[in-house]
Short mmCIF file of C-alpha atoms in Angstrom, two decimals:
data_model
loop_
_atom_site.label_atom_id
_atom_site.label_comp_id
_atom_site.label_asym_id
_atom_site.label_seq_id
_atom_site.Cartn_x
_atom_site.Cartn_y
_atom_site.Cartn_z
CA MET A 1 72.79 98.34 -69.39
CA ASN A 2 74.91 99.66 -66.56
CA PRO A 3 77.62 97.56 -66.43
CA TYR A 4 77.50 98.33 -62.53
CA VAL A 5 74.18 96.61 -62.00
CA PRO A 6 75.52 93.00 -62.01
CA VAL A 7 77.91 93.89 -59.89
CA LEU A 8 75.89 95.38 -57.61
CA ILE A 9 73.12 92.05 -58.14
CA MET A 10 76.47 89.59 -57.60
CA LEU A 11 77.19 92.26 -53.99
CA PHE A 12 73.53 91.49 -52.76
CA LEU A 13 73.46 87.91 -53.53
CA ALA A 14 76.73 87.65 -51.53
CA ALA A 15 75.23 89.76 -48.71
CA ALA A 16 71.94 87.72 -48.39
CA THR A 17 74.31 84.52 -48.81
CA ALA A 18 76.18 86.13 -45.85
CA ALA A 19 73.55 87.21 -43.97
CA GLY A 20 71.62 83.61 -44.42
CA MET A 21 74.54 81.73 -43.12
CA ILE A 22 74.44 84.23 -39.75
CA ALA A 23 70.70 83.57 -39.57
CA ALA A 24 70.97 80.19 -39.99
CA THR A 25 73.59 79.52 -37.13
CA THR A 26 72.08 81.78 -34.79
CA TRP A 27 68.49 79.67 -34.98
CA ILE A 28 69.56 76.30 -35.38
CA GLY A 29 71.77 74.95 -32.92
CA PRO A 30 72.02 74.55 -28.83
CA LYS A 31 71.98 77.41 -26.98
CA LYS A 32 73.46 76.53 -23.58
CA LYS A 33 75.15 79.04 -21.80
CA PHE A 34 76.97 79.57 -18.78
CA ALA A 35 79.54 81.96 -17.04
CA ASP A 36 82.75 79.45 -17.51
CA LYS A 37 81.69 78.85 -21.30
CA MET A 38 81.29 82.68 -22.14
CA GLU A 39 84.92 82.79 -20.98
CA PRO A 40 87.23 84.12 -24.01
CA PHE A 41 89.36 80.48 -24.95
CA GLU A 42 92.28 80.72 -22.66
CA CYS A 43 92.79 76.50 -22.27
CA GLY A 44 90.28 76.43 -19.87
CA GLU A 45 92.20 78.70 -17.49
CA SER A 46 90.27 82.29 -16.63
CA PRO A 47 92.00 85.08 -18.69
CA ILE A 48 94.63 86.53 -16.27
CA VAL A 49 95.79 89.61 -18.71
CA ASN A 50 93.04 91.82 -20.38
CA PRO A 51 93.36 92.49 -24.11
CA LYS A 52 92.72 95.89 -24.33
CA GLN A 53 96.23 96.50 -23.51
CA ARG A 54 99.03 98.55 -25.20
CA PHE A 55 100.69 96.71 -27.96
CA SER A 56 103.81 97.79 -30.37
CA VAL A 57 104.08 101.01 -31.96
CA LYS A 58 105.43 99.37 -34.63
CA PHE A 59 102.01 98.39 -35.73
CA TYR A 60 100.74 102.02 -36.49
CA LEU A 61 104.56 102.42 -38.06
CA VAL A 62 103.29 99.52 -41.22
CA ALA A 63 99.76 101.56 -41.52
CA LEU A 64 101.45 104.56 -42.20
CA PHE A 65 103.71 102.85 -44.64
CA PHE A 66 100.79 101.46 -46.33
CA VAL A 67 99.35 104.88 -46.56
CA ILE A 68 102.49 106.13 -48.35
CA PHE A 69 103.19 103.10 -50.68
CA ASP A 70 99.13 102.66 -51.26
CA ILE A 71 98.95 106.07 -52.52
CA GLU A 72 101.96 105.45 -55.02
CA THR A 73 100.40 102.67 -55.90
CA VAL A 74 97.01 104.32 -56.95
CA PHE A 75 99.00 107.40 -59.07
CA VAL A 76 101.20 104.43 -60.83
CA TYR A 77 97.87 102.99 -62.47
CA PRO A 78 96.75 105.97 -64.69
CA TRP A 79 100.08 105.97 -66.01
CA ALA A 80 100.55 102.36 -66.33
CA VAL A 81 97.25 102.23 -68.56
CA LEU A 82 98.10 105.55 -70.71
CA PHE A 83 101.86 104.70 -70.80
CA ARG A 84 102.22 104.24 -74.42
CA GLU A 85 100.51 107.62 -74.94
CA LEU A 86 102.63 109.57 -72.55
CA ASN A 87 105.94 107.71 -73.94
CA TRP A 88 109.47 109.12 -72.70
CA PHE A 89 107.28 112.15 -71.13
CA GLY A 90 105.26 110.04 -68.81
CA PHE A 91 108.25 107.84 -68.56
CA VAL A 92 110.78 110.22 -67.00
CA GLU A 93 108.18 112.24 -65.11
CA MET A 94 107.09 109.10 -63.31
CA MET A 95 110.74 107.89 -62.82
CA ILE A 96 111.42 110.72 -60.75
CA PHE A 97 108.18 110.38 -58.92
CA ILE A 98 109.20 106.88 -57.90
CA PHE A 99 112.60 107.71 -57.19
CA ILE A 100 111.28 110.21 -54.50
CA LEU A 101 109.64 107.62 -53.18
CA ALA A 102 112.54 105.01 -52.88
CA VAL A 103 114.30 107.92 -51.07
CA GLY A 104 111.72 107.64 -48.68
CA LEU A 105 112.20 103.71 -48.35
CA ILE A 106 115.32 103.92 -48.29
CA TYR A 107 115.36 106.23 -45.15
CA VAL A 108 112.88 104.17 -43.40
CA TRP A 109 114.71 101.05 -44.01
CA ARG A 110 118.19 102.95 -42.89
CA ARG A 111 116.63 104.27 -39.72
CA GLY A 112 115.51 100.57 -38.51
CA ALA A 113 111.73 101.30 -38.75
CA LEU A 114 111.08 98.19 -40.93
CA GLU A 115 113.06 95.77 -38.09
CA TRP A 116 111.19 93.43 -36.32
CA ASP A 117 112.55 92.31 -33.25
CA MET B 1 66.89 95.85 -72.23
CA LEU B 2 65.44 92.84 -70.33
CA ALA B 3 67.72 90.33 -72.55
CA ASP B 4 70.80 91.92 -71.08
CA LEU B 5 69.38 91.70 -67.26
CA ILE B 6 68.49 88.28 -67.92
CA GLU B 7 72.08 87.56 -69.53
CA SER B 8 73.46 88.50 -66.70
CA LEU B 9 71.50 87.09 -64.11
CA ALA B 10 72.39 83.97 -66.03
CA LYS B 11 75.89 84.15 -65.64
CA ILE B 12 75.71 85.50 -62.30
CA VAL B 13 73.99 82.10 -61.77
CA PHE B 14 76.66 80.04 -63.18
CA ILE B 15 79.36 81.82 -61.37
CA PHE B 16 77.46 81.50 -57.88
CA THR B 17 77.07 78.07 -58.48
CA VAL B 18 80.62 77.37 -59.27
CA ASN B 19 82.17 79.09 -57.01
CA VAL B 20 79.74 78.72 -53.72
CA GLY B 21 78.03 75.68 -55.05
CA VAL B 22 81.05 73.56 -56.66
CA PHE B 23 84.67 75.07 -55.34
CA ALA B 24 83.70 76.22 -51.78
CA PRO B 25 82.64 72.25 -50.42
CA ILE B 26 84.66 70.60 -52.90
CA LEU B 27 87.99 72.31 -51.89
CA GLY B 28 87.56 71.55 -48.64
CA TRP B 29 87.41 67.82 -49.50
CA VAL B 30 90.42 68.45 -52.01
CA GLU B 31 92.72 69.95 -49.07
CA ARG B 32 92.27 67.23 -46.28
CA LYS B 33 92.79 64.53 -49.63
CA GLN B 34 95.43 66.52 -50.64
CA SER B 35 96.97 67.05 -47.01
CA ALA B 36 96.60 63.03 -46.87
CA VAL B 37 98.15 62.09 -50.63
CA MET B 38 101.80 64.27 -49.68
CA GLN B 39 101.77 62.80 -45.66
CA ASP B 40 101.32 59.06 -47.20
CA ARG B 41 97.81 59.01 -44.85
CA ILE B 42 94.53 57.83 -46.35
CA GLY B 43 92.51 60.77 -45.75
CA ALA B 44 89.25 61.50 -45.39
CA ASN B 45 87.16 58.80 -46.51
CA ARG B 46 85.03 57.40 -43.74
CA ALA B 47 81.40 59.25 -44.47
CA ASP B 48 79.15 57.43 -46.57
CA ILE B 49 75.48 57.15 -47.44
CA LEU B 50 74.27 53.85 -47.53
CA GLY B 51 77.70 52.55 -47.94
CA PHE B 52 78.80 54.68 -50.55
CA THR B 53 81.92 56.82 -49.89
CA ALA B 54 82.29 58.20 -52.79
CA ILE B 55 86.28 58.73 -52.36
CA GLY B 56 84.97 61.00 -49.33
CA LEU B 57 82.99 63.57 -50.81
CA PHE B 58 80.14 63.10 -48.45
CA HIS B 59 82.41 64.72 -45.96
CA SER B 60 81.91 68.04 -47.31
CA LEU B 61 78.10 67.29 -46.22
CA ALA B 62 78.66 66.27 -43.20
CA ASP B 63 81.02 68.90 -42.40
CA ALA B 64 77.76 71.04 -43.60
CA VAL B 65 75.14 69.19 -41.35
CA LYS B 66 77.43 69.67 -38.29
CA LEU B 67 78.69 72.79 -38.51
CA LEU B 68 75.24 74.24 -38.89
CA THR B 69 74.00 72.30 -35.97
CA LYS B 70 76.35 73.45 -33.79
CA GLU B 71 75.90 76.60 -31.04
CA ASP B 72 76.88 80.02 -32.11
CA PHE B 73 79.26 80.86 -29.21
CA VAL B 74 80.13 84.44 -28.51
CA PRO B 75 82.16 85.74 -25.32
CA ALA B 76 80.68 87.38 -23.02
CA ASN B 77 82.93 90.24 -23.14
CA ALA B 78 82.75 90.43 -26.83
CA ASN B 79 81.28 93.48 -28.83
CA LYS B 80 78.01 91.55 -30.23
CA PHE B 81 77.41 93.28 -33.28
CA PHE B 82 81.09 93.75 -34.39
CA HIS B 83 81.39 89.85 -33.80
CA THR B 84 78.79 88.94 -35.97
CA LEU B 85 79.75 91.45 -38.89
CA ALA B 86 82.95 90.23 -39.05
CA PRO B 87 82.59 86.83 -41.10
CA PHE B 88 80.02 88.91 -42.67
CA ILE B 89 82.52 91.37 -44.13
CA ALA B 90 84.69 88.75 -44.74
CA LEU B 91 82.89 86.59 -47.21
CA VAL B 92 81.10 89.08 -48.97
CA PRO B 93 83.73 90.37 -50.52
CA ALA B 94 85.28 86.69 -51.20
CA ILE B 95 81.90 85.64 -53.34
CA SER B 96 81.19 89.28 -55.13
CA ALA B 97 84.99 90.03 -56.53
CA PHE B 98 84.81 86.84 -59.17
CA ALA B 99 82.46 89.63 -60.53
CA ILE B 100 85.05 91.33 -63.06
CA ILE B 101 87.14 88.36 -64.15
CA PRO B 102 85.79 86.71 -67.89
CA PHE B 103 85.61 83.28 -67.87
CA GLY B 104 85.43 82.86 -71.57
CA GLY B 105 85.63 85.11 -74.68
CA ARG B 106 83.08 87.08 -76.84
CA TYR B 107 80.48 84.58 -79.07
CA GLU B 108 77.97 85.45 -81.69
CA LEU B 109 74.96 83.72 -80.34
CA PHE B 110 71.49 83.72 -82.24
CA GLY B 111 72.43 87.42 -83.72
CA ARG B 112 73.43 88.40 -80.16
CA GLU B 113 76.76 88.79 -78.60
CA ILE B 114 77.81 87.18 -76.00
CA ASN B 115 80.60 88.31 -73.38
CA LEU B 116 81.37 85.61 -71.05
CA VAL B 117 81.91 88.40 -67.96
CA ILE B 118 79.32 88.93 -65.14
CA ALA B 119 80.30 93.11 -65.11
CA ASP B 120 82.66 94.28 -67.87
CA LEU B 121 83.98 97.59 -65.75
CA ASP B 122 86.24 99.53 -67.29
CA VAL B 123 88.64 99.90 -63.81
CA GLY B 124 88.31 95.90 -64.28
CA ILE B 125 91.91 94.75 -61.77
CA LEU B 126 91.44 97.85 -59.25
CA TYR B 127 87.78 95.88 -58.47
CA VAL B 128 89.40 92.89 -57.26
CA PHE B 129 92.10 95.17 -55.15
CA ALA B 130 89.58 97.27 -53.84
CA LEU B 131 87.65 94.46 -52.43
CA ALA B 132 90.38 92.29 -51.11
CA GLY B 133 91.00 95.72 -49.23
CA LEU B 134 87.87 94.91 -47.34
CA ALA B 135 88.48 91.86 -46.17
CA THR B 136 91.19 92.96 -43.90
CA TYR B 137 88.16 94.71 -41.67
CA GLY B 138 86.85 91.30 -41.64
CA THR B 139 89.87 90.44 -40.64
CA VAL B 140 90.64 92.62 -37.75
CA LEU B 141 87.09 93.21 -36.59
CA ALA B 142 87.35 89.68 -35.88
CA GLY B 143 90.18 89.61 -33.89
CA TRP B 144 89.67 92.65 -32.44
CA SER B 145 85.88 91.93 -31.43
CA SER B 146 86.18 88.67 -29.82
CA ARG B 147 87.87 90.12 -26.80
CA SER B 148 90.56 87.40 -26.53
CA ASN B 149 94.12 87.26 -26.15
CA TRP B 150 94.81 85.39 -28.93
CA SER B 151 92.46 86.71 -31.46
CA LEU B 152 93.69 89.76 -30.87
CA LEU B 153 97.14 88.98 -31.48
CA GLY B 154 96.14 87.35 -34.78
CA GLY B 155 93.82 90.42 -35.55
CA LEU B 156 97.03 92.67 -35.05
CA ARG B 157 99.17 90.25 -36.92
CA ALA B 158 96.77 90.34 -39.96
CA SER B 159 96.53 93.87 -40.11
CA ALA B 160 100.08 94.69 -40.45
CA GLN B 161 100.75 91.26 -43.06
CA MET B 162 97.45 92.16 -44.99
CA LEU B 163 98.12 95.69 -45.36
CA SER B 164 101.97 95.50 -46.22
CA TYR B 165 101.24 92.98 -48.95
CA GLU B 166 98.37 95.15 -50.52
CA VAL B 167 101.24 97.66 -51.72
CA ALA B 168 103.38 95.14 -53.13
CA MET B 169 100.69 93.33 -54.83
CA GLY B 170 99.18 96.45 -56.56
CA LEU B 171 102.62 97.52 -57.63
CA SER B 172 103.22 93.61 -58.81
CA ILE B 173 100.53 94.05 -61.85
CA ILE B 174 101.50 97.42 -62.99
CA GLY B 175 104.17 95.52 -65.71
CA ILE B 176 101.09 93.73 -67.14
CA ILE B 177 98.90 96.77 -67.15
CA ILE B 178 102.06 98.67 -68.81
CA VAL B 179 102.23 96.00 -71.71
CA TYR B 180 98.48 95.45 -72.01
CA GLY B 181 97.61 98.94 -71.91
CA SER B 182 94.43 98.23 -69.95
CA LEU B 183 92.91 97.60 -67.01
CA ARG B 184 89.82 95.79 -68.32
CA LEU B 185 90.32 92.20 -67.67
CA THR B 186 88.73 90.87 -70.71
CA ASP B 187 91.03 92.83 -72.97
CA ILE B 188 94.04 91.39 -71.23
CA GLY B 189 92.72 88.19 -71.76
CA ALA B 190 91.74 88.70 -75.41
CA ALA B 191 95.46 90.38 -75.84
CA GLN B 192 97.13 86.75 -75.12
CA GLU B 193 95.24 84.27 -77.95
CA ASN B 194 99.06 84.32 -79.37
CA PHE B 195 100.94 81.98 -76.95
CA PHE B 196 104.43 83.29 -76.82
CA ARG B 197 102.50 86.65 -75.89
CA TRP B 198 101.02 85.07 -72.93
CA GLY B 199 101.86 87.28 -69.64
CA ILE B 200 104.25 84.80 -67.91
CA PHE B 201 106.75 85.02 -70.74
CA LEU B 202 106.58 88.86 -70.65
CA GLN B 203 106.12 89.83 -67.27
CA PRO B 204 107.84 86.05 -64.88
CA VAL B 205 108.81 88.59 -62.44
CA GLY B 206 105.42 89.85 -61.77
CA PHE B 207 103.91 86.46 -61.62
CA ILE B 208 106.34 85.72 -58.59
CA ILE B 209 105.38 88.87 -57.08
CA TYR B 210 102.11 88.80 -57.59
CA MET B 211 101.57 84.90 -56.23
CA THR B 212 103.52 85.42 -53.20
CA CYS B 213 101.54 88.23 -52.09
CA ALA B 214 98.40 86.72 -53.18
CA ILE B 215 99.13 83.89 -51.06
CA ALA B 216 100.12 86.43 -48.24
CA GLU B 217 97.05 88.58 -48.83
CA ASN B 218 94.88 85.21 -47.98
CA LYS B 219 96.92 83.76 -44.96
CA ARG B 220 97.70 80.55 -46.42
CA ILE B 221 100.95 78.69 -44.99
CA PRO B 222 103.55 79.80 -45.49
CA PHE B 223 101.95 83.37 -44.67
CA ASP B 224 99.61 82.22 -42.00
CA ILE B 225 100.70 83.73 -39.26
CA PRO B 226 97.46 85.17 -38.16
CA GLU B 227 96.37 82.31 -37.19
CA ALA B 228 99.25 80.03 -36.68
CA GLU B 229 97.67 77.13 -34.72
CA SER B 230 101.03 76.27 -32.52
CA GLU B 231 101.00 79.71 -31.42
CA LEU B 232 97.82 81.24 -31.38
CA VAL B 233 94.89 78.45 -31.21
CA ALA B 234 93.51 80.16 -34.32
CA GLY B 235 94.28 83.47 -34.17
CA TYR B 236 91.79 85.51 -35.32
CA PHE B 237 89.25 83.60 -35.45
CA THR B 238 89.42 81.31 -32.07
CA GLU B 239 86.52 82.84 -30.66
CA TYR B 240 84.20 81.76 -33.66
CA SER B 241 81.94 78.24 -33.96
CA GLY B 242 79.40 77.15 -36.49
CA MET B 243 78.07 78.98 -39.78
CA LYS B 244 80.42 81.89 -38.66
CA PHE B 245 83.47 80.14 -38.51
CA VAL B 246 82.69 78.41 -41.61
CA MET B 247 82.27 81.60 -43.35
CA PHE B 248 85.85 82.68 -42.65
CA TRP B 249 86.57 79.38 -43.90
CA MET B 250 84.67 80.02 -47.05
CA ALA B 251 85.96 83.43 -47.55
CA GLU B 252 89.68 81.76 -47.63
CA PHE B 253 89.01 79.16 -50.32
CA LEU B 254 86.72 81.51 -52.40
CA GLU B 255 89.36 83.69 -52.62
CA MET B 256 91.72 80.76 -53.32
CA VAL B 257 89.62 80.21 -56.53
CA THR B 258 89.82 84.18 -56.85
CA ILE B 259 93.42 84.33 -57.43
CA SER B 260 93.83 81.83 -59.62
CA ALA B 261 91.40 82.86 -62.09
CA ILE B 262 93.02 86.66 -61.72
CA VAL B 263 96.75 84.42 -62.11
CA THR B 264 95.04 82.43 -65.31
CA THR B 265 93.59 85.86 -66.60
CA LEU B 266 96.88 88.40 -66.25
CA PHE B 267 99.71 85.50 -67.13
CA PHE B 268 98.45 82.26 -68.68
CA GLY B 269 96.35 83.38 -71.27
CA ALA B 270 92.87 83.46 -70.11
CA TRP B 271 90.62 81.11 -72.02
CA HIS B 272 92.96 80.54 -74.57
CA ILE B 273 94.43 76.94 -75.25
CA PRO B 274 98.15 77.31 -76.45
CA PHE B 275 98.19 77.96 -80.07
CA VAL B 276 94.53 78.05 -81.06
CA THR B 277 93.34 80.88 -81.36
CA ASP B 278 89.29 81.85 -81.62
CA ALA B 279 88.83 81.88 -85.17
CA MET B 280 90.57 78.45 -85.26
CA LEU B 281 88.22 77.16 -83.04
CA LEU B 282 85.11 78.54 -84.49
CA SER B 283 86.22 77.28 -87.98
CA TRP B 284 86.86 73.34 -86.33
CA PHE B 285 83.18 73.33 -84.69
CA SER B 286 81.40 75.44 -87.70
CA GLY B 287 82.27 72.32 -89.81
CA PHE B 288 79.99 69.84 -88.17
CA ALA B 289 77.99 72.36 -85.66
CA GLY B 290 76.50 75.28 -87.55
CA PRO B 291 77.55 79.14 -86.54
CA ASN B 292 75.11 79.24 -83.59
CA GLY B 293 76.38 75.42 -82.54
CA ALA B 294 79.94 76.40 -83.33
CA ALA B 295 79.48 79.24 -81.01
CA ALA B 296 78.21 77.31 -78.03
CA LEU B 297 80.39 74.59 -78.64
CA ALA B 298 83.74 77.13 -78.34
CA MET B 299 82.07 78.83 -75.79
CA ALA B 300 81.82 75.14 -73.47
CA VAL B 301 85.40 74.60 -74.43
CA ASN B 302 86.79 77.76 -73.26
CA ILE B 303 85.32 78.04 -69.93
CA ALA B 304 86.39 74.38 -69.78
CA VAL B 305 89.73 75.63 -70.51
CA PHE B 306 89.68 78.54 -67.77
CA PHE B 307 88.17 76.76 -65.25
CA ALA B 308 91.29 73.62 -65.96
CA LYS B 309 93.69 76.08 -65.71
CA VAL B 310 91.91 77.52 -62.47
CA SER B 311 91.72 74.45 -60.60
CA PHE B 312 95.48 73.98 -61.64
CA PHE B 313 96.42 77.02 -59.58
CA ILE B 314 94.27 76.01 -56.67
CA TRP B 315 96.24 72.62 -56.50
CA LEU B 316 99.81 74.53 -56.99
CA GLN B 317 98.56 76.89 -53.57
CA MET B 318 97.86 73.70 -51.80
CA THR B 319 100.47 71.93 -52.60
CA ILE B 320 102.90 75.02 -51.01
CA ARG B 321 100.63 74.87 -48.57
CA TRP B 322 101.30 71.58 -47.53
CA THR B 323 104.80 71.48 -48.35
CA LEU B 324 106.82 74.73 -46.83
CA PRO B 325 107.02 75.49 -43.13
CA ARG B 326 105.16 78.98 -41.32
CA PHE B 327 107.58 81.64 -41.87
CA ARG B 328 108.77 83.80 -38.89
CA TYR B 329 106.86 86.92 -38.24
CA ASP B 330 110.05 89.45 -39.03
CA GLN B 331 110.46 86.84 -42.32
CA VAL B 332 107.28 87.96 -43.58
CA MET B 333 107.52 91.67 -42.86
CA ARG B 334 111.07 91.68 -44.08
CA MET B 335 110.54 90.05 -47.34
CA CYS B 336 107.94 91.89 -48.28
CA TRP B 337 109.31 95.69 -47.53
CA LYS B 338 112.76 94.97 -48.46
CA MET B 339 112.51 92.18 -51.12
CA LEU B 340 109.39 92.33 -52.81
CA LEU B 341 108.36 96.08 -52.78
CA PRO B 342 112.00 97.17 -54.04
CA LEU B 343 111.34 94.19 -56.52
CA SER B 344 107.85 95.29 -58.11
CA LEU B 345 108.80 98.54 -58.47
CA ILE B 346 112.36 97.60 -59.98
CA ASN B 347 110.39 95.27 -62.29
CA LEU B 348 108.15 97.92 -63.56
CA SER B 349 110.81 100.42 -64.61
CA ILE B 350 112.62 97.97 -66.65
CA THR B 351 108.96 97.16 -68.01
CA GLY B 352 108.52 100.61 -68.79
CA LEU B 353 111.94 101.17 -70.18
CA VAL B 354 111.42 97.97 -72.35
CA VAL B 355 108.43 98.81 -73.63
CA LEU B 356 110.14 102.38 -74.92
CA LEU B 357 113.20 100.72 -76.31
CA LEU B 358 111.24 98.40 -78.46
#
């Protein structure tokens, strides 16, 4: 049997559980709607700031770093599995790869992109 | 074929019952009780059925009934579709991530080999990381779709924090993969039969990095800045009520169970008892129970050992939660990019060097 069949069954069971919970909470329970209640939580006041405002560019930077370094991680995984077969050749190659990315990390660090203030 | 299907269905039902039916409701009570013990209070002990309180265990039941009968609240400006989708995306990976974790070894029962893992995938641990990545969407969508300032801030913080810690978490277990030479958790578990080959002795630094990143990825104190009750009300799930709130809460507890199970499998000998090999266990039991009885008994013992270890690490995470104060946001991000990421790169380089030299 394909090993992914149990995974699919598990995913289906999880999705059914989650959907069941959402359906239960939608059907059971009172529904009394009035304008003041439907406002987002702001300690009883009406919100004065629209959340659709701009936010710090730092978050975009973190997303960019994530892409770079997560792809690095993706490349390191197969190397780690085949580590003993690749031996010194693989080790040196991977050290060069990690060194290049470490230079990138040091550059980002020195430019202050990792500072939060 | 049919026997395979029945076997995997039995394992799925077992794991689903243990996680969703036992761990998720009980842990809510355990957390309240542990906070009470650590803060010198009596804690949750009031809910009773006909006078029986069962040391407060009925509180889980009371919570379930209460939250089920609450109104399902969606703010007027919220994107209703994504607001409903977010808890769904948060909960589904949390439940299904356990599929590749072995909760016992291989046993010969009535001429049939039973491998106690739902799906023995060759990608192994990568499956868990893929699902952990999906959980980020649930959090960020919840924050964004609520159209509330608190939720948006919580979702933003969660996005940056979870992305950052995913990188360090992925790199932290490379050392383990180098040492055991496989991504399959069943192989890694089987390789730790000898007590001195446990992951914690071979990769102590990897364990500390992984545990830190996993707690941060799960957004628990001291890394709970996306929720931060004292700053953001409840962060990304401020606008959730009833069962949708429960789904985030359940996802957090189930992720805690999964993290503990991964830590047990990678670093603490999976289902093995220290200094007791699988063959020893079988030979002890076969003296009085026969070959099939011995296999069944060994299976029961190994499952019990595995879940005992898992419970220990859940306790550890709860102790950390009630011991440490919350970090500041800049501290959290600095710790990831300036400490854990370089440390895990150094750890994997040194591991590779040592493995090649020895």
